[in-house]
């Protein structure tokens, strides 16, 4: 039986320090060498996934960008990307700017790198966002001047991200949700409710859809997923077994098939090891 194990990263596999613990990395590496099908499903891009998993061997594609693409860690290339069309990207850019939000436009390059375009003028919060990411391999920021990012190649764009006041983001999200060709996620900042983020992909992008694509790609018979947050619930719904870490939100704990230890311990890695051992004994 092919048993596929897929874990969320932040709050689940990653500890409170936003790192994969040495214990978890060692367990995952050993299991992968023994044939276990283990990977991650995350909103992150490969630019941060690779550094975080540098000590953890996985042999199957990672689900990145909330399911908009998969990432082959061996070839360092994107797989099966769900791109915005050029016309859609241009219309999106105009809608963002019309609502007072300069978007970060994420474009994929054939060499596995990502280009992120933005206007040459950044707000204070956009500058912080950029500063936290500007030194990453696999991701390059490009600032177009003048104005905004209309000079960027709108295709192939995979994601358009905006940061702004909760009021502006709310109005933009409401406007864009009338378009059935888009998948939209808008959410407030964890520490400042007056600040919000919006991420826009093409329709059909989700962790859940990517889980099903990967299951079919690998010919897996069973899927176990691990998570902690509301955005993991759709993934829970399509899995054979959904597992919440103890620190998960109440809604996630309630929806889970079962609950394991918190992300302060190598709980996910240990649970995968236990499941893999049980599979091997069948």
PDB file of C-alpha atoms in Angstrom:
ATOM      1  CA  UNK A   1       0.000   0.000   0.000  1.00  0.00           C
ATOM      2  CA  UNK A   2       1.257   3.466  -0.921  1.00  0.00           C
ATOM      3  CA  UNK A   3       0.640   5.737   2.062  1.00  0.00           C
ATOM      4  CA  UNK A   4       1.157   9.461   1.390  1.00  0.00           C
ATOM      5  CA  UNK A   5       1.952  11.742   4.365  1.00  0.00           C
ATOM      6  CA  UNK A   6       1.449  15.495   3.874  1.00  0.00           C
ATOM      7  CA  UNK A   7       2.097  18.059   6.581  1.00  0.00           C
ATOM      8  CA  UNK A   8       1.486  21.757   6.883  1.00  0.00           C
ATOM      9  CA  UNK A   9       4.605  23.670   7.891  1.00  0.00           C
ATOM     10  CA  UNK A  10       3.955  26.718  10.093  1.00  0.00           C
ATOM     11  CA  UNK A  11       2.494  25.737  13.451  1.00  0.00           C
ATOM     12  CA  UNK A  12       2.560  22.040  12.551  1.00  0.00           C
ATOM     13  CA  UNK A  13       5.900  20.658  11.375  1.00  0.00           C
ATOM     14  CA  UNK A  14       7.757  23.844  12.299  1.00  0.00           C
ATOM     15  CA  UNK A  15       8.334  24.547  15.970  1.00  0.00           C
ATOM     16  CA  UNK A  16       7.615  27.847  17.736  1.00  0.00           C
ATOM     17  CA  UNK A  17      10.991  29.061  16.423  1.00  0.00           C
ATOM     18  CA  UNK A  18       9.738  28.517  12.843  1.00  0.00           C
ATOM     19  CA  UNK A  19      12.319  25.793  12.268  1.00  0.00           C
ATOM     20  CA  UNK A  20      12.254  22.061  11.614  1.00  0.00           C
ATOM     21  CA  UNK A  21      13.827  20.553  14.696  1.00  0.00           C
ATOM     22  CA  UNK A  22      16.925  18.348  14.273  1.00  0.00           C
ATOM     23  CA  UNK A  23      14.901  15.429  15.675  1.00  0.00           C
ATOM     24  CA  UNK A  24      12.120  15.895  13.104  1.00  0.00           C
ATOM     25  CA  UNK A  25      14.613  16.308  10.257  1.00  0.00           C
ATOM     26  CA  UNK A  26      16.470  13.124  11.232  1.00  0.00           C
ATOM     27  CA  UNK A  27      13.268  11.080  11.473  1.00  0.00           C
ATOM     28  CA  UNK A  28      11.898  12.348   8.146  1.00  0.00           C
ATOM     29  CA  UNK A  29      15.225  11.734   6.411  1.00  0.00           C
ATOM     30  CA  UNK A  30      15.465   8.166   7.726  1.00  0.00           C
ATOM     31  CA  UNK A  31      11.871   7.374   6.750  1.00  0.00           C
ATOM     32  CA  UNK A  32      12.290   8.873   3.268  1.00  0.00           C
ATOM     33  CA  UNK A  33      15.410   6.752   2.697  1.00  0.00           C
ATOM     34  CA  UNK A  34      13.317   3.740   3.658  1.00  0.00           C
ATOM     35  CA  UNK A  35      10.677   4.619   1.061  1.00  0.00           C
ATOM     36  CA  UNK A  36       8.155   6.698   3.004  1.00  0.00           C
ATOM     37  CA  UNK A  37       6.211   9.213   0.893  1.00  0.00           C
ATOM     38  CA  UNK A  38       6.483  12.398   2.960  1.00  0.00           C
ATOM     39  CA  UNK A  39       6.057  15.995   1.865  1.00  0.00           C
ATOM     40  CA  UNK A  40       4.761  19.409   2.900  1.00  0.00           C
ATOM     41  CA  UNK A  41       1.811  21.554   1.823  1.00  0.00           C
ATOM     42  CA  UNK A  42       2.326  25.235   2.459  1.00  0.00           C
ATOM     43  CA  UNK A  43       1.548  28.774   1.357  1.00  0.00           C
ATOM     44  CA  UNK A  44       5.300  29.395   1.318  1.00  0.00           C
ATOM     45  CA  UNK A  45       7.388  29.597  -1.841  1.00  0.00           C
ATOM     46  CA  UNK A  46      10.404  27.335  -2.494  1.00  0.00           C
ATOM     47  CA  UNK A  47      12.617  30.267  -1.496  1.00  0.00           C
ATOM     48  CA  UNK A  48      11.743  29.606   2.158  1.00  0.00           C
ATOM     49  CA  UNK A  49      10.753  25.937   1.919  1.00  0.00           C
ATOM     50  CA  UNK A  50      14.223  24.851   0.797  1.00  0.00           C
ATOM     51  CA  UNK A  51      16.169  26.531   3.646  1.00  0.00           C
ATOM     52  CA  UNK A  52      13.713  25.183   6.205  1.00  0.00           C
ATOM     53  CA  UNK A  53      13.933  21.617   4.875  1.00  0.00           C
ATOM     54  CA  UNK A  54      17.655  21.636   4.122  1.00  0.00           C
ATOM     55  CA  UNK A  55      18.331  18.921   6.717  1.00  0.00           C
ATOM     56  CA  UNK A  56      15.191  16.909   5.963  1.00  0.00           C
ATOM     57  CA  UNK A  57      15.273  14.587   2.955  1.00  0.00           C
ATOM     58  CA  UNK A  58      12.003  14.219   1.069  1.00  0.00           C
ATOM     59  CA  UNK A  59      11.771  12.401  -2.252  1.00  0.00           C
ATOM     60  CA  UNK A  60       8.410  13.520  -3.625  1.00  0.00           C
ATOM     61  CA  UNK A  61       7.203  16.970  -4.752  1.00  0.00           C
ATOM     62  CA  UNK A  62       6.295  19.623  -2.198  1.00  0.00           C
ATOM     63  CA  UNK A  63       2.994  21.494  -2.467  1.00  0.00           C
ATOM     64  CA  UNK A  64       3.829  25.209  -2.444  1.00  0.00           C
ATOM     65  CA  UNK A  65       2.060  28.519  -2.960  1.00  0.00           C
ATOM     66  CA  UNK A  66      -1.153  27.191  -1.341  1.00  0.00           C
ATOM     67  CA  UNK A  67      -1.336  24.518  -4.019  1.00  0.00           C
ATOM     68  CA  UNK A  68      -0.748  26.749  -7.051  1.00  0.00           C
ATOM     69  CA  UNK A  69       2.313  24.647  -7.889  1.00  0.00           C
ATOM     70  CA  UNK A  70       4.402  21.696  -6.823  1.00  0.00           C
ATOM     71  CA  UNK A  71       8.142  21.847  -6.292  1.00  0.00           C
ATOM     72  CA  UNK A  72      10.575  19.110  -7.236  1.00  0.00           C
ATOM     73  CA  UNK A  73      13.338  19.355  -4.638  1.00  0.00           C
ATOM     74  CA  UNK A  74      15.742  17.218  -6.665  1.00  0.00           C
ATOM     75  CA  UNK A  75      15.601  19.165  -9.919  1.00  0.00           C
ATOM     76  CA  UNK A  76      14.809  22.478  -8.170  1.00  0.00           C
ATOM     77  CA  UNK A  77      11.985  23.140 -10.633  1.00  0.00           C
ATOM     78  CA  UNK A  78       8.318  24.003 -10.391  1.00  0.00           C
ATOM     79  CA  UNK A  79       5.848  21.318 -11.451  1.00  0.00           C
ATOM     80  CA  UNK A  80       2.248  21.619 -12.621  1.00  0.00           C
ATOM     81  CA  UNK A  81       1.950  25.402 -11.997  1.00  0.00           C
ATOM     82  CA  UNK A  82      -1.532  26.928 -12.252  1.00  0.00           C
ATOM     83  CA  UNK A  83      -0.799  30.278 -13.859  1.00  0.00           C
ATOM     84  CA  UNK A  84      -2.885  33.393 -14.310  1.00  0.00           C
ATOM     85  CA  UNK A  85      -3.432  34.315 -17.944  1.00  0.00           C
ATOM     86  CA  UNK A  86      -1.769  37.499 -19.162  1.00  0.00           C
ATOM     87  CA  UNK A  87      -5.130  39.253 -19.578  1.00  0.00           C
ATOM     88  CA  UNK A  88      -6.271  38.188 -16.121  1.00  0.00           C
ATOM     89  CA  UNK A  89      -3.035  39.343 -14.531  1.00  0.00           C
ATOM     90  CA  UNK A  90      -3.257  42.758 -16.167  1.00  0.00           C
ATOM     91  CA  UNK A  91      -6.890  43.180 -15.089  1.00  0.00           C
ATOM     92  CA  UNK A  92      -5.956  42.138 -11.550  1.00  0.00           C
ATOM     93  CA  UNK A  93      -3.115  44.634 -11.429  1.00  0.00           C
ATOM     94  CA  UNK A  94      -5.481  47.416 -12.486  1.00  0.00           C
ATOM     95  CA  UNK A  95      -8.029  46.359  -9.845  1.00  0.00           C
ATOM     96  CA  UNK A  96      -5.386  46.373  -7.105  1.00  0.00           C
ATOM     97  CA  UNK A  97      -4.097  49.802  -8.072  1.00  0.00           C
ATOM     98  CA  UNK A  98      -7.657  51.116  -8.446  1.00  0.00           C
ATOM     99  CA  UNK A  99      -8.293  50.168  -4.807  1.00  0.00           C
ATOM    100  CA  UNK A 100      -5.105  51.862  -3.604  1.00  0.00           C
ATOM    101  CA  UNK A 101      -3.024  48.687  -3.251  1.00  0.00           C
ATOM    102  CA  UNK A 102       0.288  48.221  -5.070  1.00  0.00           C
ATOM    103  CA  UNK A 103       0.550  44.453  -5.644  1.00  0.00           C
ATOM    104  CA  UNK A 104       3.527  42.158  -5.388  1.00  0.00           C
ATOM    105  CA  UNK A 105       3.325  40.189  -8.668  1.00  0.00           C
ATOM    106  CA  UNK A 106       4.895  36.715  -8.434  1.00  0.00           C
ATOM    107  CA  UNK A 107       6.218  35.414 -11.767  1.00  0.00           C
ATOM    108  CA  UNK A 108       7.854  32.043 -12.392  1.00  0.00           C
ATOM    109  CA  UNK A 109      11.030  31.590 -14.411  1.00  0.00           C
ATOM    110  CA  UNK A 110      11.930  28.446 -16.317  1.00  0.00           C
ATOM    111  CA  UNK A 111      15.103  27.995 -14.229  1.00  0.00           C
ATOM    112  CA  UNK A 112      13.110  27.441 -11.044  1.00  0.00           C
ATOM    113  CA  UNK A 113      13.572  30.953  -9.705  1.00  0.00           C
ATOM    114  CA  UNK A 114      10.816  33.410  -8.940  1.00  0.00           C
ATOM    115  CA  UNK A 115      10.628  37.096  -9.758  1.00  0.00           C
ATOM    116  CA  UNK A 116       8.504  39.369  -7.584  1.00  0.00           C
ATOM    117  CA  UNK A 117       7.608  42.705  -9.148  1.00  0.00           C
ATOM    118  CA  UNK A 118       6.417  45.800  -7.279  1.00  0.00           C
ATOM    119  CA  UNK A 119       6.382  49.530  -7.761  1.00  0.00           C
ATOM    120  CA  UNK A 120       9.521  51.425  -6.814  1.00  0.00           C
ATOM    121  CA  UNK A 121       7.737  53.049  -3.879  1.00  0.00           C
ATOM    122  CA  UNK A 122       7.032  50.869  -0.859  1.00  0.00           C
ATOM    123  CA  UNK A 123       4.984  51.622   2.226  1.00  0.00           C
ATOM    124  CA  UNK A 124       6.548  50.957   5.622  1.00  0.00           C
ATOM    125  CA  UNK A 125       4.823  47.588   5.944  1.00  0.00           C
ATOM    126  CA  UNK A 126       5.725  46.636   2.358  1.00  0.00           C
ATOM    127  CA  UNK A 127       9.342  47.532   3.095  1.00  0.00           C
ATOM    128  CA  UNK A 128       9.294  45.189   6.114  1.00  0.00           C
ATOM    129  CA  UNK A 129       7.775  42.449   3.956  1.00  0.00           C
ATOM    130  CA  UNK A 130      10.505  42.912   1.362  1.00  0.00           C
ATOM    131  CA  UNK A 131      13.359  43.200   3.889  1.00  0.00           C
ATOM    132  CA  UNK A 132      12.431  39.833   5.405  1.00  0.00           C
ATOM    133  CA  UNK A 133      12.712  38.151   1.996  1.00  0.00           C
ATOM    134  CA  UNK A 134      15.224  40.065  -0.113  1.00  0.00           C
ATOM    135  CA  UNK A 135      18.227  37.855   0.681  1.00  0.00           C
ATOM    136  CA  UNK A 136      16.581  34.563  -0.260  1.00  0.00           C
ATOM    137  CA  UNK A 137      17.869  32.341  -3.031  1.00  0.00           C
ATOM    138  CA  UNK A 138      15.290  31.328  -5.656  1.00  0.00           C
ATOM    139  CA  UNK A 139      13.453  34.652  -5.299  1.00  0.00           C
ATOM    140  CA  UNK A 140      14.377  38.012  -6.816  1.00  0.00           C
ATOM    141  CA  UNK A 141      12.552  41.298  -6.207  1.00  0.00           C
ATOM    142  CA  UNK A 142      12.300  43.755  -9.093  1.00  0.00           C
ATOM    143  CA  UNK A 143      11.048  47.317  -8.631  1.00  0.00           C
ATOM    144  CA  UNK A 144       9.604  49.068 -11.680  1.00  0.00           C
ATOM    145  CA  UNK A 145       9.626  52.841 -11.988  1.00  0.00           C
ATOM    146  CA  UNK A 146       7.459  54.599 -13.057  1.00  0.00           C
ATOM    147  CA  UNK A 147       4.757  53.830 -11.956  1.00  0.00           C
ATOM    148  CA  UNK A 148       3.536  50.803 -10.024  1.00  0.00           C
ATOM    149  CA  UNK A 149       4.523  47.490 -11.643  1.00  0.00           C
ATOM    150  CA  UNK A 150       2.908  47.966 -15.017  1.00  0.00           C
ATOM    151  CA  UNK A 151       6.352  47.468 -16.590  1.00  0.00           C
ATOM    152  CA  UNK A 152       6.471  43.876 -15.319  1.00  0.00           C
ATOM    153  CA  UNK A 153       5.729  40.978 -17.651  1.00  0.00           C
ATOM    154  CA  UNK A 154       2.202  40.102 -16.565  1.00  0.00           C
ATOM    155  CA  UNK A 155       2.656  36.514 -17.731  1.00  0.00           C
ATOM    156  CA  UNK A 156       3.543  34.041 -16.466  1.00  0.00           C
ATOM    157  CA  UNK A 157       2.146  35.309 -13.152  1.00  0.00           C
ATOM    158  CA  UNK A 158       1.072  32.796 -10.527  1.00  0.00           C
ATOM    159  CA  UNK A 159       0.170  35.018  -7.555  1.00  0.00           C
ATOM    160  CA  UNK A 160      -0.750  38.607  -6.852  1.00  0.00           C
ATOM    161  CA  UNK A 161      -0.327  39.669  -3.223  1.00  0.00           C
ATOM    162  CA  UNK A 162      -1.332  42.933  -1.603  1.00  0.00           C
ATOM    163  CA  UNK A 163      -0.819  44.499   1.824  1.00  0.00           C
ATOM    164  CA  UNK A 164      -2.886  47.427   3.077  1.00  0.00           C
ATOM    165  CA  UNK A 165      -5.524  48.708   5.442  1.00  0.00           C
ATOM    166  CA  UNK A 166      -8.197  46.189   6.365  1.00  0.00           C
ATOM    167  CA  UNK A 167     -10.815  48.497   4.876  1.00  0.00           C
ATOM    168  CA  UNK A 168      -9.100  48.709   1.478  1.00  0.00           C
ATOM    169  CA  UNK A 169      -8.277  45.008   1.379  1.00  0.00           C
ATOM    170  CA  UNK A 170     -11.885  44.172   2.270  1.00  0.00           C
ATOM    171  CA  UNK A 171     -13.253  46.300  -0.561  1.00  0.00           C
ATOM    172  CA  UNK A 172     -10.758  44.842  -3.036  1.00  0.00           C
ATOM    173  CA  UNK A 173     -11.611  41.282  -1.973  1.00  0.00           C
ATOM    174  CA  UNK A 174     -15.325  41.984  -2.320  1.00  0.00           C
ATOM    175  CA  UNK A 175     -14.796  43.337  -5.827  1.00  0.00           C
ATOM    176  CA  UNK A 176     -12.591  40.435  -6.949  1.00  0.00           C
ATOM    177  CA  UNK A 177     -14.888  37.741  -5.511  1.00  0.00           C
ATOM    178  CA  UNK A 178     -17.404  38.522  -8.250  1.00  0.00           C
ATOM    179  CA  UNK A 179     -14.953  36.894 -10.697  1.00  0.00           C
ATOM    180  CA  UNK A 180     -15.389  33.082 -10.743  1.00  0.00           C
ATOM    181  CA  UNK A 181     -12.026  32.741 -12.448  1.00  0.00           C
ATOM    182  CA  UNK A 182     -10.128  33.687  -9.293  1.00  0.00           C
ATOM    183  CA  UNK A 183      -9.284  32.098  -5.959  1.00  0.00           C
ATOM    184  CA  UNK A 184      -9.024  34.741  -3.221  1.00  0.00           C
ATOM    185  CA  UNK A 185      -7.786  34.714   0.354  1.00  0.00           C
ATOM    186  CA  UNK A 186      -7.978  37.877   2.469  1.00  0.00           C
ATOM    187  CA  UNK A 187      -6.963  37.878   6.121  1.00  0.00           C
ATOM    188  CA  UNK A 188      -5.951  40.331   8.881  1.00  0.00           C
ATOM    189  CA  UNK A 189      -2.465  40.665  10.314  1.00  0.00           C
ATOM    190  CA  UNK A 190      -1.957  38.582  13.462  1.00  0.00           C
ATOM    191  CA  UNK A 191      -0.779  41.584  15.478  1.00  0.00           C
ATOM    192  CA  UNK A 192      -2.520  44.555  13.822  1.00  0.00           C
ATOM    193  CA  UNK A 193      -6.216  44.089  12.937  1.00  0.00           C
ATOM    194  CA  UNK A 194      -6.129  47.357  11.009  1.00  0.00           C
ATOM    195  CA  UNK A 195      -3.735  45.762   8.524  1.00  0.00           C
ATOM    196  CA  UNK A 196      -4.686  42.957   6.121  1.00  0.00           C
ATOM    197  CA  UNK A 197      -3.300  40.853   3.299  1.00  0.00           C
ATOM    198  CA  UNK A 198      -4.855  39.519   0.118  1.00  0.00           C
ATOM    199  CA  UNK A 199      -3.592  36.684  -2.079  1.00  0.00           C
ATOM    200  CA  UNK A 200      -5.119  36.060  -5.495  1.00  0.00           C
ATOM    201  CA  UNK A 201      -4.578  32.939  -7.603  1.00  0.00           C
ATOM    202  CA  UNK A 202      -6.455  31.489 -10.540  1.00  0.00           C
ATOM    203  CA  UNK A 203      -9.631  29.560  -9.736  1.00  0.00           C
ATOM    204  CA  UNK A 204      -9.166  26.040  -8.414  1.00  0.00           C
ATOM    205  CA  UNK A 205      -6.031  26.714  -6.393  1.00  0.00           C
ATOM    206  CA  UNK A 206      -6.107  25.145  -2.933  1.00  0.00           C
ATOM    207  CA  UNK A 207      -4.089  22.805  -0.765  1.00  0.00           C
ATOM    208  CA  UNK A 208      -6.926  20.288  -1.029  1.00  0.00           C
ATOM    209  CA  UNK A 209      -6.898  20.228  -4.834  1.00  0.00           C
ATOM    210  CA  UNK A 210      -3.107  19.861  -4.822  1.00  0.00           C
ATOM    211  CA  UNK A 211      -3.309  16.973  -2.341  1.00  0.00           C
ATOM    212  CA  UNK A 212      -5.639  15.126  -4.717  1.00  0.00           C
ATOM    213  CA  UNK A 213      -3.381  15.874  -7.716  1.00  0.00           C
ATOM    214  CA  UNK A 214      -0.344  14.561  -5.872  1.00  0.00           C
ATOM    215  CA  UNK A 215      -2.216  11.469  -4.684  1.00  0.00           C
ATOM    216  CA  UNK A 216      -3.138  10.666  -8.289  1.00  0.00           C
ATOM    217  CA  UNK A 217       0.360  11.463  -9.553  1.00  0.00           C
ATOM    218  CA  UNK A 218       1.952   9.013  -7.098  1.00  0.00           C
ATOM    219  CA  UNK A 219      -0.788   6.385  -7.281  1.00  0.00           C
ATOM    220  CA  UNK A 220      -1.198   6.574  -3.507  1.00  0.00           C
ATOM    221  CA  UNK A 221      -3.826   4.389  -1.826  1.00  0.00           C
ATOM    222  CA  UNK A 222      -4.111   6.389   1.389  1.00  0.00           C
ATOM    223  CA  UNK A 223      -3.421   9.983   2.446  1.00  0.00           C
ATOM    224  CA  UNK A 224      -2.756  11.274   5.963  1.00  0.00           C
ATOM    225  CA  UNK A 225      -2.521  15.038   6.432  1.00  0.00           C
ATOM    226  CA  UNK A 226      -1.359  17.130   9.388  1.00  0.00           C
ATOM    227  CA  UNK A 227      -2.379  20.694  10.199  1.00  0.00           C
ATOM    228  CA  UNK A 228      -3.142  23.358  12.773  1.00  0.00           C
ATOM    229  CA  UNK A 229      -5.007  26.240  11.106  1.00  0.00           C
ATOM    230  CA  UNK A 230      -8.276  26.987   9.333  1.00  0.00           C
ATOM    231  CA  UNK A 231      -6.626  26.926   5.911  1.00  0.00           C
ATOM    232  CA  UNK A 232      -5.823  23.252   6.536  1.00  0.00           C
ATOM    233  CA  UNK A 233      -9.493  22.255   6.868  1.00  0.00           C
ATOM    234  CA  UNK A 234     -10.108  21.771   3.116  1.00  0.00           C
ATOM    235  CA  UNK A 235      -7.055  19.511   3.057  1.00  0.00           C
ATOM    236  CA  UNK A 236      -8.516  17.595   6.026  1.00  0.00           C
ATOM    237  CA  UNK A 237     -11.759  17.083   4.097  1.00  0.00           C
ATOM    238  CA  UNK A 238     -10.128  15.223   1.181  1.00  0.00           C
ATOM    239  CA  UNK A 239      -7.718  13.074   3.222  1.00  0.00           C
ATOM    240  CA  UNK A 240      -8.314   9.561   4.467  1.00  0.00           C
ATOM    241  CA  UNK A 241      -6.987  10.617   7.862  1.00  0.00           C
ATOM    242  CA  UNK A 242      -6.641  14.144   9.233  1.00  0.00           C
ATOM    243  CA  UNK A 243      -4.363  14.758  12.188  1.00  0.00           C
ATOM    244  CA  UNK A 244      -4.212  17.950  14.258  1.00  0.00           C
ATOM    245  CA  UNK A 245      -1.310  18.961  16.459  1.00  0.00           C
ATOM    246  CA  UNK A 246      -2.320  19.772  20.034  1.00  0.00           C
ATOM    247  CA  UNK A 247      -1.710  23.499  19.524  1.00  0.00           C
ATOM    248  CA  UNK A 248      -4.175  23.651  16.604  1.00  0.00           C
ATOM    249  CA  UNK A 249      -7.167  25.986  16.563  1.00  0.00           C
ATOM    250  CA  UNK A 250     -10.352  24.583  18.198  1.00  0.00           C
ATOM    251  CA  UNK A 251     -12.091  24.194  14.817  1.00  0.00           C
ATOM    252  CA  UNK A 252      -9.156  22.140  13.532  1.00  0.00           C
ATOM    253  CA  UNK A 253      -9.046  19.960  16.632  1.00  0.00           C
ATOM    254  CA  UNK A 254     -12.766  19.265  16.232  1.00  0.00           C
ATOM    255  CA  UNK A 255     -12.458  18.361  12.553  1.00  0.00           C
ATOM    256  CA  UNK A 256      -9.452  16.061  12.998  1.00  0.00           C
ATOM    257  CA  UNK A 257      -9.629  12.292  12.920  1.00  0.00           C
ATOM    258  CA  UNK A 258      -7.257  12.370  15.872  1.00  0.00           C
ATOM    259  CA  UNK A 259      -4.949  14.714  17.793  1.00  0.00           C
ATOM    260  CA  UNK A 260      -1.235  14.268  18.481  1.00  0.00           C
ATOM    261  CA  UNK A 261       1.306  16.244  20.515  1.00  0.00           C
ATOM    262  CA  UNK A 262       2.138  19.934  19.998  1.00  0.00           C
ATOM    263  CA  UNK A 263       4.559  21.490  17.539  1.00  0.00           C
ATOM    264  CA  UNK A 264       6.972  22.108  20.417  1.00  0.00           C
ATOM    265  CA  UNK A 265       7.861  18.411  20.040  1.00  0.00           C
ATOM    266  CA  UNK A 266       8.697  16.319  16.942  1.00  0.00           C
ATOM    267  CA  UNK A 267       5.061  15.161  17.061  1.00  0.00           C
ATOM    268  CA  UNK A 268       4.389  15.019  13.319  1.00  0.00           C
ATOM    269  CA  UNK A 269       7.605  13.159  12.507  1.00  0.00           C
ATOM    270  CA  UNK A 270       7.038  10.645  15.302  1.00  0.00           C
ATOM    271  CA  UNK A 271       3.456  10.031  14.205  1.00  0.00           C
ATOM    272  CA  UNK A 272       4.525   9.447  10.597  1.00  0.00           C
ATOM    273  CA  UNK A 273       7.156   6.998  11.871  1.00  0.00           C
ATOM    274  CA  UNK A 274       4.512   5.121  13.850  1.00  0.00           C
ATOM    275  CA  UNK A 275       2.176   4.940  10.856  1.00  0.00           C
ATOM    276  CA  UNK A 276       4.963   3.882   8.495  1.00  0.00           C
ATOM    277  CA  UNK A 277       5.995   1.110  10.876  1.00  0.00           C
ATOM    278  CA  UNK A 278       2.403  -0.113  11.057  1.00  0.00           C
ATOM    279  CA  UNK A 279       2.138  -0.082   7.260  1.00  0.00           C
ATOM    280  CA  UNK A 280       5.377  -2.035   6.954  1.00  0.00           C
ATOM    281  CA  UNK A 281       4.131  -4.736   9.306  1.00  0.00           C
ATOM    282  CA  UNK A 282       0.993  -5.408   7.260  1.00  0.00           C
TER     283      UNK A 282
END
